[in-house]
Structures are given as C-alpha cells and as structure tokens.
CSV table of C-alpha atoms in Angstrom, one decimal:
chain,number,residue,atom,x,y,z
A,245,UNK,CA,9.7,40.6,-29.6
A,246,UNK,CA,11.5,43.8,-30.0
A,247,UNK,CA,11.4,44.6,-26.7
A,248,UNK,CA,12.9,41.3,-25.7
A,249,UNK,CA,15.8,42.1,-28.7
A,250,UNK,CA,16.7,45.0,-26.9
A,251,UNK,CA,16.8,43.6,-23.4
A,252,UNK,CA,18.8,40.9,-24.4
A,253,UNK,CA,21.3,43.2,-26.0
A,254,UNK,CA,21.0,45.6,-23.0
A,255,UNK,CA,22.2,42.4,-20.9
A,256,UNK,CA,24.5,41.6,-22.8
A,257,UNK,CA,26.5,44.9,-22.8
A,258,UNK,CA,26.5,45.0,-19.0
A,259,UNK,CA,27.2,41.5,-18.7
A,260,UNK,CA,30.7,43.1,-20.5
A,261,UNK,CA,31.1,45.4,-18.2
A,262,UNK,CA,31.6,43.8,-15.4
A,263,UNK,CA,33.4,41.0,-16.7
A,264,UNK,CA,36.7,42.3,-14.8
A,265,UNK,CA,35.1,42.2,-11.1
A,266,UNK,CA,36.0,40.1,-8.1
A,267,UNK,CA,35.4,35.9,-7.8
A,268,UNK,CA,31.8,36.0,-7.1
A,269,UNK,CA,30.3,39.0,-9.6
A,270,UNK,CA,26.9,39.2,-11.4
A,271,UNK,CA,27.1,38.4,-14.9
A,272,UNK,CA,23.5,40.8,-15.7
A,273,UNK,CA,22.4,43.2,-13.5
A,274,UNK,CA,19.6,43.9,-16.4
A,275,UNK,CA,17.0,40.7,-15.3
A,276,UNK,CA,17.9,37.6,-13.2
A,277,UNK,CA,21.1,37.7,-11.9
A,278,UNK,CA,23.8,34.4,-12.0
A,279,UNK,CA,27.3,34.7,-9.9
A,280,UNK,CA,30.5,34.0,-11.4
A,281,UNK,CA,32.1,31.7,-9.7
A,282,UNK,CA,29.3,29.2,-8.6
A,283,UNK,CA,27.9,26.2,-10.5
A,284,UNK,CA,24.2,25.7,-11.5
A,285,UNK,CA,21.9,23.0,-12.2
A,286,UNK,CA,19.5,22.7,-14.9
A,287,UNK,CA,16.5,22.3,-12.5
A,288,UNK,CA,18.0,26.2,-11.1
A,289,UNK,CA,19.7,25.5,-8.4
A,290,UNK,CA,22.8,27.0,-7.3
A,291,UNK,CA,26.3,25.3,-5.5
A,292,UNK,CA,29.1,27.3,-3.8
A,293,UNK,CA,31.5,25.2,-3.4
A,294,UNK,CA,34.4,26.0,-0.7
A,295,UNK,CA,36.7,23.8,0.6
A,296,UNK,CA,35.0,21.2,2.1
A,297,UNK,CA,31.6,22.7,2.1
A,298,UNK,CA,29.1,22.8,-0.8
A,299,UNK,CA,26.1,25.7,0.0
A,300,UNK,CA,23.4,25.6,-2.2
A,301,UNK,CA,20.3,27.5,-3.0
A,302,UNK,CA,18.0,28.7,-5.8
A,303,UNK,CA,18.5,31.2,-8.3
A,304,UNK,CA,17.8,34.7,-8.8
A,305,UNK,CA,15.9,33.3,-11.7
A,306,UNK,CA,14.1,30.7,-10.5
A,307,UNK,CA,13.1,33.3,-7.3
A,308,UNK,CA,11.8,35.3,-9.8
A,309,UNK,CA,9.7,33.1,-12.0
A,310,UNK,CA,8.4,31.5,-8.6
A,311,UNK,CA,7.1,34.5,-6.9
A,312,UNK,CA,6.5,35.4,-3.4
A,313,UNK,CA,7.7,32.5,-1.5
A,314,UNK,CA,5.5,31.9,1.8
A,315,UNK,CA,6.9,28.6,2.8
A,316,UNK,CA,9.8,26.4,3.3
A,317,UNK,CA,10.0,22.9,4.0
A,318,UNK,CA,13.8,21.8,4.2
A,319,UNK,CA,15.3,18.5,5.4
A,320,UNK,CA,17.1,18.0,9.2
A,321,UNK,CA,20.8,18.1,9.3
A,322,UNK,CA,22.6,14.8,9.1
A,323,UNK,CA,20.1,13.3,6.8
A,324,UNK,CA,21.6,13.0,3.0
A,325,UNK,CA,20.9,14.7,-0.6
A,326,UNK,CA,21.7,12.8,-3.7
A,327,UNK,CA,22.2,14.4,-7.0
A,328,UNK,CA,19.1,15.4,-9.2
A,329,UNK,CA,16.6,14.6,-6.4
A,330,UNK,CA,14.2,16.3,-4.3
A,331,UNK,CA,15.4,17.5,-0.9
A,332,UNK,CA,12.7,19.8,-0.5
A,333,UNK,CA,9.9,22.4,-1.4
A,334,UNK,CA,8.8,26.0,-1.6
A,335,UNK,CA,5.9,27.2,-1.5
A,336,UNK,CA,4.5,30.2,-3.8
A,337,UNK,CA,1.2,31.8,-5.1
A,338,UNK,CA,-0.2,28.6,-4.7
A,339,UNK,CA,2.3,25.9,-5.3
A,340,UNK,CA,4.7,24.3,-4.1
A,341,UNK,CA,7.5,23.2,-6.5
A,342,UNK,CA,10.3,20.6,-5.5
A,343,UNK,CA,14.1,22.0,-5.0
A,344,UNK,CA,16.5,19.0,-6.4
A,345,UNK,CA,20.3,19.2,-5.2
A,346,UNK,CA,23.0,19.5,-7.6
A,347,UNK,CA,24.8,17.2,-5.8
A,348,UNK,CA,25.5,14.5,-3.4
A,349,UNK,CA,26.5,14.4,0.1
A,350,UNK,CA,25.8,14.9,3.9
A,351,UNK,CA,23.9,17.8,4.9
A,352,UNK,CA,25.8,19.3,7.4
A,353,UNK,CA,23.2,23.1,8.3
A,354,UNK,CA,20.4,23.8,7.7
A,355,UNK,CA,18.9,28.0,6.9
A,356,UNK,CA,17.0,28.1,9.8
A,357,UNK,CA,15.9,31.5,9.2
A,358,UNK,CA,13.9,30.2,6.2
A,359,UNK,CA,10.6,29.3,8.4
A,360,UNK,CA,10.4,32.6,10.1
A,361,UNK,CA,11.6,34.7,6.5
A,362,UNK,CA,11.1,32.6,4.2
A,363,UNK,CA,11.7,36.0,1.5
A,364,UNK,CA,15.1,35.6,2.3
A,365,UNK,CA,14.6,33.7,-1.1
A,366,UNK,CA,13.4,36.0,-2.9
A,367,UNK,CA,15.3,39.0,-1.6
A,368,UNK,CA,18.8,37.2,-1.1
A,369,UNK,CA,18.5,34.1,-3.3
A,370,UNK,CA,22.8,33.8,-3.4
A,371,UNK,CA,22.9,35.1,0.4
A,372,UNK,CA,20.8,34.8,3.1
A,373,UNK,CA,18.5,33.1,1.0
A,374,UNK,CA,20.6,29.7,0.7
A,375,UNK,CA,19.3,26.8,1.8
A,376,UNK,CA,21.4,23.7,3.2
A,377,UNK,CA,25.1,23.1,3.5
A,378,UNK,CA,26.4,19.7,2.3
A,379,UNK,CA,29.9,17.7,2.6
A,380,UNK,CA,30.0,16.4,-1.2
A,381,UNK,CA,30.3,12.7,-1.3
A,382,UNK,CA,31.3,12.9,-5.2
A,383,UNK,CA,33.2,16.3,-5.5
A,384,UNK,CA,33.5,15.4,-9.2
A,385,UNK,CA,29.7,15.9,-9.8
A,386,UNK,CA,30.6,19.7,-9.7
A,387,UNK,CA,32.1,19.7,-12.8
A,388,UNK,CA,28.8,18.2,-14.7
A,389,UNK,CA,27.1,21.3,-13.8
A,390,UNK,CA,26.7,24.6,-15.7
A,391,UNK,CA,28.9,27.5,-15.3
A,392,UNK,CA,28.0,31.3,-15.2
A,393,UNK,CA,28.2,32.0,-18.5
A,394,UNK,CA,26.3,28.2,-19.8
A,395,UNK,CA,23.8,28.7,-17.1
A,396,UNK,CA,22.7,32.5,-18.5
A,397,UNK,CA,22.2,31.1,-21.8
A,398,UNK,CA,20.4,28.6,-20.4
A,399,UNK,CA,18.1,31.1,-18.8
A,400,UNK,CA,17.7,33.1,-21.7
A,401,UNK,CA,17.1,29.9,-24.1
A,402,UNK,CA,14.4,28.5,-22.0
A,403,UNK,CA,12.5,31.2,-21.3
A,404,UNK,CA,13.0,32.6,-25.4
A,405,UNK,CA,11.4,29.0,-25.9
A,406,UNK,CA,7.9,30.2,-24.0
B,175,UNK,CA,-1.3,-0.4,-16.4
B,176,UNK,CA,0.3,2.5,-15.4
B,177,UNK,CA,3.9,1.8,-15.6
B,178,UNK,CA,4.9,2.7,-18.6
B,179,UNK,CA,8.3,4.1,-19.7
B,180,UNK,CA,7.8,6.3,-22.6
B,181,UNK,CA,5.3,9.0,-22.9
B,182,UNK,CA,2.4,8.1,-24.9
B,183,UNK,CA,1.8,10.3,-28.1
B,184,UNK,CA,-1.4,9.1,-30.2
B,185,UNK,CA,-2.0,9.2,-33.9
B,186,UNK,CA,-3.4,13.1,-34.2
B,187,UNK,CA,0.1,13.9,-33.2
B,188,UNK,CA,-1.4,15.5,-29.9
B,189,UNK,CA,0.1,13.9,-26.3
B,190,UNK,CA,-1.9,11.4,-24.6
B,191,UNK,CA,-4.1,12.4,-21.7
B,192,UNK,CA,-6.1,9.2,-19.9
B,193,UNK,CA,-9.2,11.1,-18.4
B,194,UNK,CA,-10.6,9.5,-15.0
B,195,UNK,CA,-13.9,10.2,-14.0
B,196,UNK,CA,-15.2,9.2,-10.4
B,197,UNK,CA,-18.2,10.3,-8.1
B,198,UNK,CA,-18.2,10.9,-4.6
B,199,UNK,CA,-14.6,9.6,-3.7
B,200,UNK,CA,-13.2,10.8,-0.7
B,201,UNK,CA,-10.9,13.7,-1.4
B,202,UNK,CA,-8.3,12.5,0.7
B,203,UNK,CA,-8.0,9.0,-1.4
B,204,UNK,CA,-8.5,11.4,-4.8
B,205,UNK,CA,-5.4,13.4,-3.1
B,206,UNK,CA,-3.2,10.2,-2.7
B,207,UNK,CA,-4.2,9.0,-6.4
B,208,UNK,CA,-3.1,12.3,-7.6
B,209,UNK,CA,0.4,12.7,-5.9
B,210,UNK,CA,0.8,9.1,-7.0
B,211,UNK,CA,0.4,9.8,-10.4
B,212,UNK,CA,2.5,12.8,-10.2
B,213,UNK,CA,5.5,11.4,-8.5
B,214,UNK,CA,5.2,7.7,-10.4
B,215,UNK,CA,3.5,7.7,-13.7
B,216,UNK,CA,5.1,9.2,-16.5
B,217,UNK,CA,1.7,9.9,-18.3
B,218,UNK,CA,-0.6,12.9,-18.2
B,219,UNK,CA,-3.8,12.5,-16.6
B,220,UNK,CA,-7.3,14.3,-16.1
B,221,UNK,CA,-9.1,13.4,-13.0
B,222,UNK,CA,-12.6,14.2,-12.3
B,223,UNK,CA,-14.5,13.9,-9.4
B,224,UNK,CA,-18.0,14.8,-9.1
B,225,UNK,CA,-18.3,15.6,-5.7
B,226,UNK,CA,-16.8,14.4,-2.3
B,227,UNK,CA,-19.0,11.4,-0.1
B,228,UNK,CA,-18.9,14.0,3.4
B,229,UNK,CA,-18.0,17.8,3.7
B,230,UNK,CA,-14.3,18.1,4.4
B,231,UNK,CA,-11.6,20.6,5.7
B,232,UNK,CA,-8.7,20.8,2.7
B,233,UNK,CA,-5.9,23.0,3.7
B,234,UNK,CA,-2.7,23.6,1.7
B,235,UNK,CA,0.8,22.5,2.4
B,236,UNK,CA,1.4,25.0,4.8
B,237,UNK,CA,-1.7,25.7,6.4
B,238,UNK,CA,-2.3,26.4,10.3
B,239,UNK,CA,-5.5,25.3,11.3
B,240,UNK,CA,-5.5,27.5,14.4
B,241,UNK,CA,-5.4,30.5,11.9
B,242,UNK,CA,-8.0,29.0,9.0
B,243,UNK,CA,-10.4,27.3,10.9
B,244,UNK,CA,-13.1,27.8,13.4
B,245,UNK,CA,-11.3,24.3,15.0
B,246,UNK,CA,-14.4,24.1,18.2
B,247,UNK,CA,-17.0,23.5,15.5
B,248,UNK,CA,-15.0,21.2,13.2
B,249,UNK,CA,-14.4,19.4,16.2
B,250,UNK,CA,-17.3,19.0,17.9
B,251,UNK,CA,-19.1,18.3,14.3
B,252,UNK,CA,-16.2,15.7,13.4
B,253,UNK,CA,-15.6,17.6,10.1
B,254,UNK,CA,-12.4,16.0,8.5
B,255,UNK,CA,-9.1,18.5,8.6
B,256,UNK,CA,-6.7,17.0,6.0
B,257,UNK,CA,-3.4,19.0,4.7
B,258,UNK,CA,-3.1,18.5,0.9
B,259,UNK,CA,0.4,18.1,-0.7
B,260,UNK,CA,-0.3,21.2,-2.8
B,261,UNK,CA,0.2,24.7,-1.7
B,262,UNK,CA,-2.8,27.0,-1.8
B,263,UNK,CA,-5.4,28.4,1.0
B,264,UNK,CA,-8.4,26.4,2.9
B,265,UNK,CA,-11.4,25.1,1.1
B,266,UNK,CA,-14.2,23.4,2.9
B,267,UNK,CA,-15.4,20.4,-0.3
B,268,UNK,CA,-18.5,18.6,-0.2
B,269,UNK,CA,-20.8,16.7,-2.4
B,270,UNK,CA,-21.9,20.3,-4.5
B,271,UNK,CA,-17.9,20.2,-5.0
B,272,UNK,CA,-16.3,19.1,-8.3
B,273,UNK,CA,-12.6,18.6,-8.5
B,274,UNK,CA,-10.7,18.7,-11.6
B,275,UNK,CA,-7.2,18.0,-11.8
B,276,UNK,CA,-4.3,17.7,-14.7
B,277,UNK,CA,-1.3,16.3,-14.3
B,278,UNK,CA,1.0,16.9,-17.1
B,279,UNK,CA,4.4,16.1,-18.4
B,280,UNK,CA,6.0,19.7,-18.7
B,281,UNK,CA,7.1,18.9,-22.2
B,282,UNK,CA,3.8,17.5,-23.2
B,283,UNK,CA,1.8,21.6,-22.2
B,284,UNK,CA,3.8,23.2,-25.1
B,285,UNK,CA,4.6,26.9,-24.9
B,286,UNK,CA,4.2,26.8,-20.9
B,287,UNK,CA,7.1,27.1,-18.3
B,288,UNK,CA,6.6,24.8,-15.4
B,289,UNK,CA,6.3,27.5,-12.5
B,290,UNK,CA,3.0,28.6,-10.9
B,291,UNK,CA,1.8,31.4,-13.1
B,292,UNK,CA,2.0,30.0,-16.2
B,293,UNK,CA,0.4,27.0,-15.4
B,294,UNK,CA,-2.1,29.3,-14.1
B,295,UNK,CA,-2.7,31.6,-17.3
B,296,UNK,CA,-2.8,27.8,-19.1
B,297,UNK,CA,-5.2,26.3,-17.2
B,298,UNK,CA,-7.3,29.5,-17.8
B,299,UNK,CA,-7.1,29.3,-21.1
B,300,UNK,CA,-8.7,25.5,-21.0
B,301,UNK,CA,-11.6,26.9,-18.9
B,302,UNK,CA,-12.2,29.5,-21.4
B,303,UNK,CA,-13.2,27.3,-23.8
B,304,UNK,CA,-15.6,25.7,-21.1
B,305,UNK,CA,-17.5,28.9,-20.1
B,306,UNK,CA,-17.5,31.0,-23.4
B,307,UNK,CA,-21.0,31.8,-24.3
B,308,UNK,CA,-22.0,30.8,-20.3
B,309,UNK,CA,-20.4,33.5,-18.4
B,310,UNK,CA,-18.6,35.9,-17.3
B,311,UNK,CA,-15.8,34.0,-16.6
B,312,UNK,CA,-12.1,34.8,-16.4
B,313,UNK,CA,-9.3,34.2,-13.6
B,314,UNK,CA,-8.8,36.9,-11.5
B,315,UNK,CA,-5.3,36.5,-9.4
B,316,UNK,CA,-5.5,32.4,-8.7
B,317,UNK,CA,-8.8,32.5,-8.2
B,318,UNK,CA,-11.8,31.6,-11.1
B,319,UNK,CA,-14.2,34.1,-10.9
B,320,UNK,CA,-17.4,35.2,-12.6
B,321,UNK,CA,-17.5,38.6,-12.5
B,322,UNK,CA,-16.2,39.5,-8.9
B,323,UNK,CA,-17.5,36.0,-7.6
B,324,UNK,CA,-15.2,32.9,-6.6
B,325,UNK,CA,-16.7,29.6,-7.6
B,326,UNK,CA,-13.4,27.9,-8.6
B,327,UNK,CA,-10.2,27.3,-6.2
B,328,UNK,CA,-6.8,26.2,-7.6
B,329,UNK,CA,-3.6,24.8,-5.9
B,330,UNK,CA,-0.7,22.8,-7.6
B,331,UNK,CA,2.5,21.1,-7.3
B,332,UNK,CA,5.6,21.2,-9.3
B,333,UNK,CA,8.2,19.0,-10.0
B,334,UNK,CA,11.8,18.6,-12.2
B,335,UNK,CA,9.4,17.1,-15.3
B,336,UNK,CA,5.9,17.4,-14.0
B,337,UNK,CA,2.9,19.5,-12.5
B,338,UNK,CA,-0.6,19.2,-11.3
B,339,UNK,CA,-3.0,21.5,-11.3
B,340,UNK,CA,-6.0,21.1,-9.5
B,341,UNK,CA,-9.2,22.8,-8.8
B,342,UNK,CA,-12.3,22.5,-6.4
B,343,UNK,CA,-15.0,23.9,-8.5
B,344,UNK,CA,-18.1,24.9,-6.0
B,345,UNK,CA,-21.2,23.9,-7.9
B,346,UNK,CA,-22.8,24.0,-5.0
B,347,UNK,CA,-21.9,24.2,-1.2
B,348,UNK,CA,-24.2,24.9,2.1
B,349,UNK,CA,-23.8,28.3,3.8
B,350,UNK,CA,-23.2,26.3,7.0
B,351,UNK,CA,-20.0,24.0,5.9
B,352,UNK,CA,-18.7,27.8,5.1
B,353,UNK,CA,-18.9,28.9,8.6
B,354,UNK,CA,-16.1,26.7,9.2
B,355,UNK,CA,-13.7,28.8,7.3
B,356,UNK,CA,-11.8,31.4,9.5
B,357,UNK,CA,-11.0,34.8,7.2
B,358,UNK,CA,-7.1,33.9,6.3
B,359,UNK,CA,-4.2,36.4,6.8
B,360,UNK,CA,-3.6,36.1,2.7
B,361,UNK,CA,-6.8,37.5,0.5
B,362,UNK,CA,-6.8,38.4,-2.5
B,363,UNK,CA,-7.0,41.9,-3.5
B,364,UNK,CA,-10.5,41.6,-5.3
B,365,UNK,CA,-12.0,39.8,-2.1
B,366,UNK,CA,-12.3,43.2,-0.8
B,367,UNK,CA,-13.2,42.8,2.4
B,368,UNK,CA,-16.4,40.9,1.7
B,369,UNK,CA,-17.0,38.0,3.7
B,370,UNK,CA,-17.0,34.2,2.5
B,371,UNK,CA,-20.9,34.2,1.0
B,372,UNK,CA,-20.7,37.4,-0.6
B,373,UNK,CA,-17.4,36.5,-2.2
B,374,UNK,CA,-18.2,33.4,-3.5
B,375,UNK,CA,-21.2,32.1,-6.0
B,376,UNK,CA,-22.1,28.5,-6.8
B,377,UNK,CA,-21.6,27.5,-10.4
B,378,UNK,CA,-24.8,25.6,-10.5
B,379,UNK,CA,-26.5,29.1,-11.5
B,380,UNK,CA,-24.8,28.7,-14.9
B,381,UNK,CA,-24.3,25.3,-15.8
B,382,UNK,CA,-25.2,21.6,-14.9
B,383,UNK,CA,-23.1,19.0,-13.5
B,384,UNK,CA,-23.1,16.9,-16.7
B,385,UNK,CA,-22.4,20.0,-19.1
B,386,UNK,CA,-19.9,21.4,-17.2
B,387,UNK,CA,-17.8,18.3,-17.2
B,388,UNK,CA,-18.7,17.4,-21.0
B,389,UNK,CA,-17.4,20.4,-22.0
B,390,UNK,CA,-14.0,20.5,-19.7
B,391,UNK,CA,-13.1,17.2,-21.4
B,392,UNK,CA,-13.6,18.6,-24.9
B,393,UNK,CA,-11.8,21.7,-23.8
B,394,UNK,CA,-9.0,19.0,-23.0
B,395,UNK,CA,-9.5,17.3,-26.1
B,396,UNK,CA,-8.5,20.3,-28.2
B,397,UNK,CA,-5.2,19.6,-26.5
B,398,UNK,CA,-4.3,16.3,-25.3
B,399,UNK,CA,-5.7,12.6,-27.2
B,400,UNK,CA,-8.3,12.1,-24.5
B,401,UNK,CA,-8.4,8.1,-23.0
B,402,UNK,CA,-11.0,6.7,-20.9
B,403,UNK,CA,-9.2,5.7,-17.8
B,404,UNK,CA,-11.5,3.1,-15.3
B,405,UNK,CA,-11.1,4.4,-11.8
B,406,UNK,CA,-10.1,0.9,-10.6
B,407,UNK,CA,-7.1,1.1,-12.9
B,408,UNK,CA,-5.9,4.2,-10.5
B,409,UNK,CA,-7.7,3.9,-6.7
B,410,UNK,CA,-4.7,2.4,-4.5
B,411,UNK,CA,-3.9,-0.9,-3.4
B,412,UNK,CA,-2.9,-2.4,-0.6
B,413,UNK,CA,0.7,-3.4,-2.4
B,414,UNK,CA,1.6,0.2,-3.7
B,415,UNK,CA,4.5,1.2,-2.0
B,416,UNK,CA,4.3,5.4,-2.3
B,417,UNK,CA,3.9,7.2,0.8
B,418,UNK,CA,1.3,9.8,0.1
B,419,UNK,CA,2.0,13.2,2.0
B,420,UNK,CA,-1.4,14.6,2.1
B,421,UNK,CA,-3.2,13.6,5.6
B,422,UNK,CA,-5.6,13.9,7.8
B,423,UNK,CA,-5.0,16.0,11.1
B,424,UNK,CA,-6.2,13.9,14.3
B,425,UNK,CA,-8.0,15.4,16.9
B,426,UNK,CA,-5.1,16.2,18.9
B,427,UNK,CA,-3.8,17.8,16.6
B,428,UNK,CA,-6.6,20.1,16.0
B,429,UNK,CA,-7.5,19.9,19.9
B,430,UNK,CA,-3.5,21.4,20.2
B,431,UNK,CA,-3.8,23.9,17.9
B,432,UNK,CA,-7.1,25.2,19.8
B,433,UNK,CA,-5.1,25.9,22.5
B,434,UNK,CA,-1.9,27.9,21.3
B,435,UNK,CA,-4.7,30.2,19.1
B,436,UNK,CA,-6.3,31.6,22.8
C-alpha cells in the first residue's frame, strides 16, 4: 500500500510537469500513459478525433494489463462500428478479450500491419499500434466520453479497487 | 430459462452460479454452449464435462494447423481439427479429458480485474482449494502443473462485463492421440525442452474422476450459491439464433494447410 502511496504521488507530480506541453502530451510518464487531447472509453479504448476522421485504438493501460498481444482479428473496411460494441479481438497470454468502439460510424482503414506485428499494440498503443479509422456517424457521441484527466482517474480508481 | 435480466444473488449474500454437469458431450457443441452463455446470458455458470465422446484436435483462436499439427495423420485418422473461440495453444481432448469452465459476471468475481492474468491467479486460487492435501499443485505460467508436470490447460475469453475461463484437465489421455501434437513455436519456459510425455502427467495418479469434480464444486461453493443446472436447459436448439464462432476445419482446409507447410 505504501508503495502504491508513493507511486501515485510520484505520478502525480510529473503529471504537473508536463501540464504546459504541446496538443497531444502524456499526462504520466510514471505507469500507463493517457494523451491529452484524445477521448477514452470506459471499456479503454482510445478516439483521435481529426476533422472528419475518428482513429481509435487501445490504451497504454489496457496494453499493459493485457500482456503480450500475439493476435489481431480486426473487421474489413466499409463494414460499420456502433458505439459500445465489439468490433473486434486481441489475443494475449491466452485470451482473447473483445475491443468495443467508442463510437459510431463507417470504418474507413484498416492497421494492416497488425497481422504481421501485432506488438505494435503493445509497443505503440497511441501510434502505430491504432487500430481502425472511422467516419463518425454521431460526432456528438465524442463528448460522452472521458477526457485525459477523467480517464487517468479512472485508471487509477479501478485498479486501487483490486 | 436462461433469459433473465437481472443478475441472480441468493440468500447467503454470495452470487448465483448454476453448475452444469454433462458426460461425454462433444467439445465442439460444449464450445457453442459456452460462447452462448457468455455472449447471451447474464448469469454465471460452471460447466463440467467429464470427458469428450471421440479424441479431438482443439486449437485456439489463432491457431495454424500447419504449425501445431502433424495434419497427414489427423487426416488420414479423421481426427476432428476445430478452432475454439478462446485464445490459448493446441490440446488434443478425449474421453480421459475433463473440462471445466466458469463463466462469470466480472462484478460478480470480487477483487479480480477482467484481463487474462488475474483471471488466471483467481482461477488458481479455486483449484487450490481442490488439490490441497492431494498434491503438489500450483499454476506455473498458464499452465496447472504438479510439480514440473502439465495435467491442466487453460484458455479464456473476455468481454465489456464478462469472462470465461476454461480448462481441459488431462485425467487421462493415450500416448498415441499426443503424437498428433506438433511442438508449437510458443512454450513455456518451464517446458524446458522436454517433449509432450515427459512434460505432461495424467491426473488420474492423484485423484478420481468423481472426487476431483466433488471437490471443484465445493471449491465453487465457497464462492458462488451453487445451482443445479439440467444440461437440457443449456444444449442448443434448433431456434437459437447465435452464431457460434468455434468450428470445425474441413478437410480442405487441413489438406491446404498440408501443402503451404512443405
């Protein structure tokens, strides 16, 4: 418990820090990291939202608690997401766990590099790790999810739960 | 019967868990029932099969069968290749297989965050109470082990509220059904090097069929309220509407894969 008292307090100070940096900055550099600047589900996904184009992937924490993923089975392009529902699954140690979508809309790409490397997850879960591209059908869902700062609490309530 | 809205807490104040026990269903109708139950029902269930009616091929969601089996003998055997919905590596089940399999409300399994290694450590923790006094047991990676020896496999499946996890206990098996097996890229570290026999044991060596699953539903029952469930109130019908993802791989298939693997 003490050690989890002084890694929350660790986080917290460098979360201050780098409070001042560009659009999309890490909030906590100390455990799982969350991006200013993009929106987050409750389930731990994660929506960029530029434009016209919503990107969306997992989180550094959710990459974490998973483990080594080994497998990705994402939808074709054209085909549709809707909010709060399974569009696919990743595989790890030896599970495979459902990935919802924060929103709705047309999936537009697909991460194609997922089947060949599908660690992009785990070593690039706001980059090369994402997962589809989507043209939002309801652009006003974005605002029912979490932000930076509500997500990391989030984080740090649920697993100070377990 | 199993449509019901609300989750079902009984009177010790513990959640309700309907226990199902069968014998010598098929594991790929046992598969269906269970990803039914995952994705439909809102309550937790224990299933328990005692053994499998013929010696199958069970890979995980991912699994090549040019890379984890030895696909001329399965072949020209007929052994059944099926691809569970669960993630995992490549078990070869038979009748000396029991399969036990919990399906659980996330909320229901305080204390335990719904991703793959604490479901894991939980799950080992329930077994704990099965084999104290028995054996060596303890889980070693993902893996059940007694000492250095694998006689239980594990695979699961998460979802935004749910989980299973599921095992294929090897109370027995036949040396031959084993030859099947191709040694997969993934081991575990403990493995070793040692091939399939010397890395697995059967479990019948420290307990019976009928103890073993006594005392994994009173391990349950120190957790859940424990239900009788009748296996008819589960097995599928011919008006269920969910499409089951597990299946089994035709010959084609397997007859395809032969041929990329030279």
């Amino acid at each position: 418990m003490a050690l989890r008292i002084w890694a929350s307090s660790t986080a917290n100070a460098l979360k201050l820090s780098t409070a001042t940096r560009p659009h999309f900055s890490p909030l906590s550099r100390c455990f799982s990291s969350v991006l200013d600047g993009f929106k987050y589900a409750n389930s731990h996904e994660w929506v960029k939202h530029e434009r016209s184009l919503a990107t969306i992937g997992i989180t550094d924490h959710a990459q974490d608690h998973l483990g080594e993923v080994v497998f990705v089975d994402l939808p074709e392009t054209g085909g549709s997401v809707t909010k709060a529902t399974g569009f696919g699954a990743v595989e790890s140690v030896k599970a495979t766990s459902d990935i919802n979508s924060p929103i709705s809309g047309e999936i537009v790409e697909v991460n194609s590099k997922l089947s060949e490397t599908p660690g992009l997850i785990n070593s690039s879960p706001y980059e090369d790790g994402w997962m589809i591209k989507v043209k939002p059908s309801n652009p006003s869902e974005l605002e029912s999810l979490m932000g930076a700062k509500e997500y990391t609490k989030f984080c740090e309530e649920e697993d100070a739960a377990h | 019967m199993l449509e019901m809205a609300t989750r079902q807490v009984a009177r010790a104040g513990l959640p309700l868990m309907n226990i199902v026990r069968m014998k010598g269903v098929p594991i790929l109708q046992q598969l269906e029932i269970e990803e039914r139950l995952l994705r439909t029902s809102s309550n937790n269930w224990c299933i328990i099969n005692d053994g499998t009616d013929k010696p199958s091929i069970v890979m995980g969601i991912s699994g090549k069968p040019a890379e984890l089996v030895e696909i001329r003998p399965v072949v020209e055997d007929k052994v059944p290749v099926i691809r569970r919905f669960t993630g995992g590596g490549t078990v070869v089940v038979d009748h000396g297989t029991i399969f036990v399999s919990f399906i659980c409300n996330k909320d229901d399994v305080a204390g335990v965050q719904p991703y793959p290694r604490p479901i894991m450590s939980w799950s080992s923790l329930l077994y704990s109470h099965v084999f104290q006094g028995v054996a060596d047991f303890r889980l070693r990676e993902n893996d059940y082990v007694f000492g250095l020896r694998k006689f239980g496999g594990n695979a699961q499946s998460i979802t935004k509220n749910r989980w299973i996890h599921h095992t294929s206990f090897l109370w027995d098996y036949e040396a031959r059904n084993m030859s099947y097996l191709k040694l997969p890229k993934r081991t575990p570290e403990y493995r070793l090097a040692r091939d399939h026999l010397d890395f697995i044991c059967p479990m019948k060596d420290y307990l019976s069929r009928p103890d073993f699953i006594a005392k994994t539903i009173d391990a349950a029952g120190s957790l859940f309220s424990v239900e009788s469930t009748e296996f008819e109130a589960v097995k599928p019908s011919s008006n269920m509407e969910f499409a089951p993802t597990s299946r089994l791989l035709t010959i084609k298939e397997l007859e395809a894969a032969c041929k990329t693997s030279i």
